[in-house]
Short mmCIF file of C-alpha atoms in Angstrom, two decimals:
data_model
loop_
_atom_site.label_atom_id
_atom_site.label_comp_id
_atom_site.label_asym_id
_atom_site.label_seq_id
_atom_site.Cartn_x
_atom_site.Cartn_y
_atom_site.Cartn_z
CA UNK A 281 -56.81 129.12 1.11
CA UNK A 282 -59.00 126.31 0.07
CA UNK A 283 -60.00 126.18 3.41
CA UNK A 284 -60.68 129.90 4.11
CA UNK A 285 -62.97 129.65 0.84
CA UNK A 286 -64.94 126.67 2.52
CA UNK A 287 -65.03 128.31 5.81
CA UNK A 288 -66.24 131.76 4.61
CA UNK A 289 -69.29 129.99 2.36
CA UNK A 290 -70.31 128.10 5.46
CA UNK A 291 -70.72 131.28 7.25
CA UNK A 292 -72.54 133.48 4.31
CA UNK A 293 -74.77 130.19 4.13
CA UNK A 294 -78.09 131.21 4.82
CA UNK A 295 -79.55 129.71 8.24
CA UNK A 296 -82.70 127.35 8.10
CA UNK A 297 -85.59 128.94 11.04
CA UNK A 298 -84.26 127.63 14.38
CA UNK A 299 -87.90 125.84 14.79
CA UNK A 300 -87.40 123.33 12.34
CA UNK A 301 -86.21 119.98 12.56
CA UNK A 302 -82.84 119.35 12.21
CA UNK A 303 -81.63 115.83 10.96
CA UNK A 304 -77.96 115.32 10.55
CA UNK A 305 -77.24 112.87 7.54
CA UNK A 306 -73.71 111.28 7.54
CA UNK A 307 -72.11 108.37 5.94
CA UNK A 308 -69.76 106.96 3.31
CA UNK A 309 -71.40 107.11 0.17
CA UNK A 310 -71.57 110.91 -1.23
CA UNK A 311 -74.26 110.27 -3.70
CA UNK A 312 -76.44 108.65 -1.37
CA UNK A 313 -75.71 111.19 1.49
CA UNK A 314 -77.17 114.36 -1.14
CA UNK A 315 -80.11 112.27 -2.47
CA UNK A 316 -81.37 111.94 1.39
CA UNK A 317 -80.62 115.22 1.98
CA UNK A 318 -82.84 116.18 -1.16
CA UNK A 319 -85.39 113.98 -0.01
CA UNK A 320 -86.12 114.97 3.65
CA UNK A 321 -85.52 118.79 2.58
CA UNK A 322 -88.16 118.49 0.06
CA UNK A 323 -90.45 117.57 3.62
CA UNK A 324 -89.72 120.25 5.54
CA UNK A 325 -87.06 119.17 7.49
CA UNK A 326 -82.99 121.33 8.36
CA UNK A 327 -80.65 118.33 6.57
CA UNK A 328 -76.57 118.88 7.77
CA UNK A 329 -74.02 116.73 5.86
CA UNK A 330 -71.24 114.91 7.33
CA UNK A 331 -69.16 113.02 4.97
CA UNK A 332 -66.45 112.36 7.16
CA UNK A 333 -67.86 110.75 9.69
CA UNK A 334 -65.67 107.37 10.02
CA UNK A 335 -65.70 107.51 13.69
CA UNK A 336 -67.16 108.02 16.53
CA UNK A 337 -64.54 111.35 17.37
CA UNK A 338 -65.58 112.85 13.92
CA UNK A 339 -69.52 112.19 14.51
CA UNK A 340 -69.61 113.67 17.30
CA UNK A 341 -67.54 116.71 16.19
CA UNK A 342 -69.77 116.38 12.96
CA UNK A 343 -73.28 116.70 15.64
CA UNK A 344 -71.63 119.10 17.86
CA UNK A 345 -70.82 121.41 14.00
CA UNK A 346 -74.18 120.88 12.69
CA UNK A 347 -76.38 121.41 16.26
CA UNK A 348 -74.45 125.11 17.00
CA UNK A 349 -77.34 127.09 15.91
CA UNK A 350 -80.22 124.66 17.40
CA UNK A 351 -80.05 120.66 18.60
CA UNK A 352 -80.24 117.75 16.07
CA UNK A 353 -82.92 115.62 16.28
CA UNK A 354 -82.22 112.73 14.17
CA UNK A 355 -79.37 110.43 13.13
CA UNK A 356 -79.24 109.22 9.23
CA UNK A 357 -76.14 106.89 9.21
CA UNK A 358 -75.40 105.85 5.51
CA UNK A 359 -73.12 102.50 5.86
CA UNK A 360 -72.95 101.17 2.18
CA UNK A 361 -68.99 100.15 1.88
CA UNK A 362 -68.11 99.28 5.89
CA UNK A 363 -71.35 98.45 7.55
CA UNK A 364 -69.77 96.81 10.13
CA UNK A 365 -67.48 99.79 11.59
CA UNK A 366 -70.71 102.22 11.46
CA UNK A 367 -72.35 99.88 13.27
CA UNK A 368 -68.86 99.85 16.36
CA UNK A 369 -69.65 103.44 15.67
CA UNK A 370 -73.19 103.89 16.50
CA UNK A 371 -72.62 101.29 19.32
CA UNK A 372 -70.18 103.38 21.18
CA UNK A 373 -71.96 106.36 21.55
CA UNK A 374 -74.94 104.56 22.65
CA UNK A 375 -72.72 103.58 25.42
CA UNK A 376 -72.36 106.66 25.98
CA UNK A 377 -76.14 107.16 26.65
CA UNK A 378 -76.41 109.08 23.69
CA UNK A 379 -80.05 109.07 23.21
CA UNK A 380 -80.29 110.65 19.59
CA UNK A 381 -82.71 108.53 17.37
CA UNK A 382 -80.86 106.58 14.80
CA UNK A 383 -82.06 105.55 11.10
CA UNK A 384 -79.10 103.09 9.41
CA UNK A 385 -79.28 103.13 5.91
CA UNK A 386 -77.60 99.67 4.37
CA UNK A 387 -78.00 97.09 1.99
CA UNK A 388 -80.32 94.22 2.88
CA UNK A 389 -78.58 91.80 5.31
CA UNK A 390 -80.79 89.93 8.26
CA UNK A 391 -77.45 89.73 10.44
CA UNK A 392 -76.39 93.65 10.17
CA UNK A 393 -80.40 94.28 11.19
CA UNK A 394 -80.36 92.21 14.14
CA UNK A 395 -77.14 93.81 15.07
CA UNK A 396 -78.33 97.42 14.40
CA UNK A 397 -81.53 96.27 16.60
CA UNK A 398 -79.14 95.13 19.28
CA UNK A 399 -77.03 98.30 20.18
CA UNK A 400 -80.12 100.39 19.83
CA UNK A 401 -80.65 101.75 16.14
CA UNK A 402 -83.87 102.93 15.73
CA UNK A 403 -84.93 102.08 12.40
CA UNK A 404 -83.05 100.18 9.17
CA UNK A 405 -83.89 101.59 5.94
CA UNK A 406 -82.56 99.16 3.19
CA UNK A 407 -81.15 99.98 -0.17
CA UNK A 408 -82.13 100.07 -3.13
CA UNK A 409 -83.54 103.48 -1.60
CA UNK A 410 -87.39 103.79 -1.44
CA UNK A 411 -88.05 107.66 -0.36
CA UNK A 412 -91.59 107.01 1.37
CA UNK A 413 -90.22 104.20 3.36
CA UNK A 414 -87.28 107.00 4.32
CA UNK A 415 -89.28 110.04 5.04
CA UNK A 416 -91.77 107.36 7.25
CA UNK A 417 -88.74 106.22 9.03
CA UNK A 418 -87.97 110.33 9.64
CA UNK A 419 -91.49 111.10 10.23
CA UNK A 420 -91.89 108.81 13.01
CA UNK A 421 -88.66 109.30 14.97
CA UNK A 422 -89.06 113.36 14.34
CA UNK A 423 -91.71 114.44 13.11
CA UNK A 424 -91.64 118.38 11.31
CA UNK A 425 -92.03 120.69 13.44
CA UNK A 426 -95.38 122.98 11.89
CA UNK A 427 -95.14 126.58 10.99
CA UNK A 428 -96.11 128.40 13.99
CA UNK A 429 -96.46 131.56 11.51
CA UNK A 430 -97.78 129.75 8.62
CA UNK A 431 -101.09 128.37 10.69
CA UNK A 432 -104.29 130.12 10.61
CA UNK A 433 -105.04 132.67 13.70
CA UNK A 434 -107.42 131.07 16.47
#
């Protein structure tokens, strides 16, 4: 019954415009996932959350589910509890020629930053999370699509 109600909520949720830049925020810290979502949405991104992405298969399913209307253009992976497992998931996806840009949000650790770069993480944002640093990293990897309808006519 609860699953059915959740599914109905998802179906009845208003859809974002198809031309918005799409971001999936996944990871192991729900409070930080929601904060990250709020920050990016206020800047014009269409953000989906996946708090259950604890292995490669789950993350691949989350990306497919979030991208069912239009492709995901950026993955933000929040790893505060098990950074090594997160790196393993990202590395596995990268080995399968997965080219989606990735931002890793994690505690300060030079070894983790080096390993993240080695496996192809595009940007590492350190905790405590600074809103402007996060937004700048996102803008560099997945620029916001301008609203064509709001642009003045030539």
